[in-house]
mmCIF file of C-alpha atoms in Angstrom:
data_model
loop_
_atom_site.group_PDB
_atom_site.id
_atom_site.type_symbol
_atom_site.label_atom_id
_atom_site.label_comp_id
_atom_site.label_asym_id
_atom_site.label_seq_id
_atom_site.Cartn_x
_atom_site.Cartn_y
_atom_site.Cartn_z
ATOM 1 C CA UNK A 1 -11.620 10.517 2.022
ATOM 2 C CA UNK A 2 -15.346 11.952 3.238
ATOM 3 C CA UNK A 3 -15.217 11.663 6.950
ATOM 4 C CA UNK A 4 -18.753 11.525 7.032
ATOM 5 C CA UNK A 5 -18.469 7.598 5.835
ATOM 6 C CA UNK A 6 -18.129 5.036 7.725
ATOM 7 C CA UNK A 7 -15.537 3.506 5.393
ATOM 8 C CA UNK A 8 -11.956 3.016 5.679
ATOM 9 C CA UNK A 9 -9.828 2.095 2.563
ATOM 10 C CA UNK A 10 -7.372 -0.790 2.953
ATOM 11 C CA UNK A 11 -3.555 -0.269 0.916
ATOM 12 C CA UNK A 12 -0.889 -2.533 0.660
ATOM 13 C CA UNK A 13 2.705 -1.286 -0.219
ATOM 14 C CA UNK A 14 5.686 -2.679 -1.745
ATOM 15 C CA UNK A 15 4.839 -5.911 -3.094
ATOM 16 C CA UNK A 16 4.163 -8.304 -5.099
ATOM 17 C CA UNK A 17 6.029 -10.959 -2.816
ATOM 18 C CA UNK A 18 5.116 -14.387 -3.479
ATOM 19 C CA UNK A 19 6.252 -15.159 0.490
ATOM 20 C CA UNK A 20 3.812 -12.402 1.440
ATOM 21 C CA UNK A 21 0.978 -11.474 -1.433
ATOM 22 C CA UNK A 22 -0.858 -14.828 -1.425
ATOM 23 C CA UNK A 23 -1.032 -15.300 2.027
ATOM 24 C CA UNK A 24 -3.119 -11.141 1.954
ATOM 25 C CA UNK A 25 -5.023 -12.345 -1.199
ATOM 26 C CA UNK A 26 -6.672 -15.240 1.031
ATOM 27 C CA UNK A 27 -7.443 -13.102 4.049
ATOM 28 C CA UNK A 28 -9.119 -10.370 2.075
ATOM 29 C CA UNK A 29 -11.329 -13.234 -0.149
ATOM 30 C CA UNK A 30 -12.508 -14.478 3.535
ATOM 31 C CA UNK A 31 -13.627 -11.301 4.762
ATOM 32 C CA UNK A 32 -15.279 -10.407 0.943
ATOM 33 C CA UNK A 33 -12.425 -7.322 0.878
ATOM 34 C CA UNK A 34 -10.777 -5.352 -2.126
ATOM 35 C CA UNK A 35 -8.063 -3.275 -1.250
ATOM 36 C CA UNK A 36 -5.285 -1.376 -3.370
ATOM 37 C CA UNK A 37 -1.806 -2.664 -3.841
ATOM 38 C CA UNK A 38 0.694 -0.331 -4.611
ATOM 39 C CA UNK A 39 3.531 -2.326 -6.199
ATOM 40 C CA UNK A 40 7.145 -2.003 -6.785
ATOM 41 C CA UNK A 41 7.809 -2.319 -10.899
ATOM 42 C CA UNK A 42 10.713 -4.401 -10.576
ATOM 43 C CA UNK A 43 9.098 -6.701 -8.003
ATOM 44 C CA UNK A 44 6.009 -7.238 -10.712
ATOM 45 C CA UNK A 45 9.110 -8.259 -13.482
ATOM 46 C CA UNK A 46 10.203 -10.416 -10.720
ATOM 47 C CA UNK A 47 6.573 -11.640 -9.638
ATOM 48 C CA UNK A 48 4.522 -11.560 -12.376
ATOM 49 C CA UNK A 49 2.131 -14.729 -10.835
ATOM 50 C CA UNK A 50 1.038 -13.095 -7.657
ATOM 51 C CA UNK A 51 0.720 -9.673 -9.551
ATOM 52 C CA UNK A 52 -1.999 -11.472 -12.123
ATOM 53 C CA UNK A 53 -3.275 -13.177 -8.769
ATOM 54 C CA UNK A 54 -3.715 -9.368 -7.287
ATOM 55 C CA UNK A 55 -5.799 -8.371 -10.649
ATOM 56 C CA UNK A 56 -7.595 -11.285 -11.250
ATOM 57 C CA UNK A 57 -8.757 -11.116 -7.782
ATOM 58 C CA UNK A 58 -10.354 -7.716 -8.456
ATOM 59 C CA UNK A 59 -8.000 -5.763 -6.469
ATOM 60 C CA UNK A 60 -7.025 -1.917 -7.721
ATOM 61 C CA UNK A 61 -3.275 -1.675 -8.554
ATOM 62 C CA UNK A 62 -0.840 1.969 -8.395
ATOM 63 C CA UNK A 63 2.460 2.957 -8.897
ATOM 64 C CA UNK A 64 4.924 3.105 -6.349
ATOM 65 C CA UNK A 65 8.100 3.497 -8.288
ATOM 66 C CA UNK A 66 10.263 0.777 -9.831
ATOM 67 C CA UNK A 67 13.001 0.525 -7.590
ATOM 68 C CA UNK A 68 11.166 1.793 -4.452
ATOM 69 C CA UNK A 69 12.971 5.031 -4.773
ATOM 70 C CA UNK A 70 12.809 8.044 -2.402
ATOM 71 C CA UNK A 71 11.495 11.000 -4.582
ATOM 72 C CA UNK A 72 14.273 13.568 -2.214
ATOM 73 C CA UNK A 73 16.749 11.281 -3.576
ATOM 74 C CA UNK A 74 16.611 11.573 -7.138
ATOM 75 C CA UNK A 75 16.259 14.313 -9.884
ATOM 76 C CA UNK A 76 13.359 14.973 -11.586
ATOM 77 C CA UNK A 77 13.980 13.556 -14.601
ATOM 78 C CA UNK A 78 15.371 10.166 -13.102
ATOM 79 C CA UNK A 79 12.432 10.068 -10.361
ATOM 80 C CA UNK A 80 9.897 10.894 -13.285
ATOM 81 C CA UNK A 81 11.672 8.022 -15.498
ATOM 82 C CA UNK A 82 11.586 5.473 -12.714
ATOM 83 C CA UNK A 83 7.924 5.838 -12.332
ATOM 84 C CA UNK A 84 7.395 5.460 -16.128
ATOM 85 C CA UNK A 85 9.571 2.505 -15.860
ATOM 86 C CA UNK A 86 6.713 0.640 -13.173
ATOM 87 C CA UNK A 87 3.823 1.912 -15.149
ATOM 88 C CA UNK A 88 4.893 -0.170 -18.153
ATOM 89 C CA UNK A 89 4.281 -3.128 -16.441
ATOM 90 C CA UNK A 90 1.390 -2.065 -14.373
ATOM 91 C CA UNK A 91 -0.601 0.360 -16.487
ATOM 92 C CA UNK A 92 -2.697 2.671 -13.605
ATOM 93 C CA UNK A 93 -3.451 5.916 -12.826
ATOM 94 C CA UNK A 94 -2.650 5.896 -8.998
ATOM 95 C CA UNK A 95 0.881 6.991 -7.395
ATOM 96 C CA UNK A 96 2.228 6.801 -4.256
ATOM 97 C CA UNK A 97 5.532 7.941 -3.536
ATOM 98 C CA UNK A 98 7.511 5.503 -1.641
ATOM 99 C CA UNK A 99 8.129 6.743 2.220
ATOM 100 C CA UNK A 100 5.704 9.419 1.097
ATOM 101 C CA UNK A 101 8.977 11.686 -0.310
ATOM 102 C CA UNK A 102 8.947 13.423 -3.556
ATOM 103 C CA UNK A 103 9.892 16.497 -4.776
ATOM 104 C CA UNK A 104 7.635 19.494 -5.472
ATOM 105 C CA UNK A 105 8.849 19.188 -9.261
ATOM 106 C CA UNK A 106 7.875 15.749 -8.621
ATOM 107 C CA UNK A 107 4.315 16.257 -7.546
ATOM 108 C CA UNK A 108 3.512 19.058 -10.046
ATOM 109 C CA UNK A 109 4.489 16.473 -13.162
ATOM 110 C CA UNK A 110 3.084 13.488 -11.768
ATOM 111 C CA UNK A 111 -0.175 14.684 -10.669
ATOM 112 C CA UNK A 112 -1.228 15.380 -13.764
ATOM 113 C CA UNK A 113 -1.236 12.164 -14.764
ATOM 114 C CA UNK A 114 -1.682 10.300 -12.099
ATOM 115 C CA UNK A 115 -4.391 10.590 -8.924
ATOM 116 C CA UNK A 116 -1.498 10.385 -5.785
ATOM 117 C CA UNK A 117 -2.869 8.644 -3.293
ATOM 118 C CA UNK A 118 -0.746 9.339 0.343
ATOM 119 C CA UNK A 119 -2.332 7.641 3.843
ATOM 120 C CA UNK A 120 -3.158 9.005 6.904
ATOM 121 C CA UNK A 121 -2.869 5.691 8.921
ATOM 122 C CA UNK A 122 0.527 3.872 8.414
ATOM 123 C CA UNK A 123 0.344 0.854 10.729
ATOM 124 C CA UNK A 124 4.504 0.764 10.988
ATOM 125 C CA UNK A 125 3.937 -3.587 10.463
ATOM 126 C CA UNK A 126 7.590 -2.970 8.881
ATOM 127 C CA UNK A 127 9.148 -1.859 11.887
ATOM 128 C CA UNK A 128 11.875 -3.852 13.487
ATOM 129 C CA UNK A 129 10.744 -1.833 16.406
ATOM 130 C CA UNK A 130 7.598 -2.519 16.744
ATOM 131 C CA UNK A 131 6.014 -5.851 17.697
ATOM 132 C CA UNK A 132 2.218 -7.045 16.138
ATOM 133 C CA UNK A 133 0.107 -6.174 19.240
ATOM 134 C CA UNK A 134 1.183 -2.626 18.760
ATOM 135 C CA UNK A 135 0.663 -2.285 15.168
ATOM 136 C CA UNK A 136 -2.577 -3.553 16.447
ATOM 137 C CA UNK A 137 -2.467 -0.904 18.699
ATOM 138 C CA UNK A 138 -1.896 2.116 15.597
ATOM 139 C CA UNK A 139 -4.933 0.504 14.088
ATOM 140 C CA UNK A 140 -7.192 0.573 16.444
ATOM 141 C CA UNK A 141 -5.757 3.679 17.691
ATOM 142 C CA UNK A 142 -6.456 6.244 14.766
ATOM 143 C CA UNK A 143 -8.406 4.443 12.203
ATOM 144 C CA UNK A 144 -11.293 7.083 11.919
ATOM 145 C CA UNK A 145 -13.938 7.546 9.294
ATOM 146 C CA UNK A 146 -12.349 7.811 5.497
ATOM 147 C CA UNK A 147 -8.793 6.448 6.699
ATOM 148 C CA UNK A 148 -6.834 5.276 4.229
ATOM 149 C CA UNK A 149 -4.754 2.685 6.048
ATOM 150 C CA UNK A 150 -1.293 1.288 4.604
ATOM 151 C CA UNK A 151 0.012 -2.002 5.407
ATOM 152 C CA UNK A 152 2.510 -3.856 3.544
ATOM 153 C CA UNK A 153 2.848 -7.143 1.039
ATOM 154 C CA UNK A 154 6.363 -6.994 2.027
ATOM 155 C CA UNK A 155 9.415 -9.035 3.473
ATOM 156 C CA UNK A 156 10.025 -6.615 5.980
ATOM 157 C CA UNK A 157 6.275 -6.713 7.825
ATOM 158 C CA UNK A 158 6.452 -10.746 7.336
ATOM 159 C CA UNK A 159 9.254 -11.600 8.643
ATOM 160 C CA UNK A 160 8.769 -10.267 11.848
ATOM 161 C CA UNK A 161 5.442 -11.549 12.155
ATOM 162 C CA UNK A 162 3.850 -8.055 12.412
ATOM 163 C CA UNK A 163 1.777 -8.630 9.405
ATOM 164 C CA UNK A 164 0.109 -12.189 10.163
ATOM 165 C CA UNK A 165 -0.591 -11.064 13.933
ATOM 166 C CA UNK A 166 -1.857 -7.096 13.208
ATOM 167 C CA UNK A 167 -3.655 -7.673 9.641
ATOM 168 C CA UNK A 168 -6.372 -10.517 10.018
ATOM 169 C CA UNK A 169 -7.222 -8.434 13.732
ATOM 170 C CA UNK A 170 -7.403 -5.234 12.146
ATOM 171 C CA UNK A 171 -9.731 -6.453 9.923
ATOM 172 C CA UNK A 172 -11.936 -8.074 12.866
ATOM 173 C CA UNK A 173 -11.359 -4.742 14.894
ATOM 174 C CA UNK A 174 -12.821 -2.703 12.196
ATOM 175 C CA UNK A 175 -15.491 -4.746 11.306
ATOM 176 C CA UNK A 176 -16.800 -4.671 14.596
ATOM 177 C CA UNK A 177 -16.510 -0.877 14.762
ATOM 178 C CA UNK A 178 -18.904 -1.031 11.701
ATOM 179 C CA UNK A 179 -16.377 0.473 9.159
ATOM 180 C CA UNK A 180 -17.265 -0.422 5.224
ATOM 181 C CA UNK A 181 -14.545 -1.494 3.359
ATOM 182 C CA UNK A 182 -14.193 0.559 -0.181
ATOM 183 C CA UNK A 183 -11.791 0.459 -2.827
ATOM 184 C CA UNK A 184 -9.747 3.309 -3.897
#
């Protein structure tokens, strides 16, 4: 995004997760924040309450597969028909590729009908590796002007507490560094 701005753009990935989701939905309403969630098809079927919770909340929605599928994975026409699958039930024009892998074939289809949206801060709160103070620590580290920073809505980034500890003082973090958050 322009890195003249001082704005950073807030994603979530893989949700909706009703463990997860409402618990990011009430931290961005207390800081006034709108961020883009891109969701998993099949956990929408699964989820459909926090995914109307996400909308109705003014959030922006994309496409990140059905299954959560790896584009290097899968053929074309069964990466392309996954992705159809998710927009059934979501109805957007923004895609990003799981793990940020797809196929040039991939690409060349989809971004014709979609705006792909990739990241150039992923704060690794998924990470068994990693503990919150240093996702912390990739946030504070190379958020820069026009970042668009992914966290994730996800089982993974909650259950090892990376989420609730890095998220809420991210958002402090980058408020006091002045940054605007926009939606994508």
């Amino acid at each position: 995004m322009d890195p003249n701005e001082k704005a950073i753009y807030l994603t979530f990935d893989d949700g909706p997760i009703p463990e997860v989701t409402p618990w990011v939905l009430d931290l961005l309403d207390k800081h006034g924040i709108k961020a883009t969630f891109f969701m998993v098809g099949g956990n929408i079927r699964k989820h459909p309450d926090e995914f109307r919770m996400v909308v109705e909340r003014g959030h922006r929605i994309g496409n990140h597969t059905y299954n959560h599928l790896r584009g290097f994975e899968y053929n074309f026409k069964d990466y392309i028909a996954n992705v159809d699958k998710a927009n059934e039930v979501m109805q957007t024009d923004l895609f990003r590729p799981p793990h940020g892998h797809m196929g040039w074939t991939q690409y060349m289809m989809l971004k014709h009908r979609f705006k792909i949206v990739m990241w150039d801060l992923v704060t690794r709160d998924y990470s068994k590796k990693l503990r919150g103070p240093q996702v912390l620590a990739n946030v504070m580290r190379y958020a820069r002007n026009g970042s668009i920073i992914t966290f994730h809505d996800s089982l993974k980034s909650w259950a090892n507490g990376n989420l609730q500890y890095a998220l809420p003082r991210a958002i402090e973090f980058l408020k006091e560094e002045g940054y605007e958050f926009k939606l994508l």
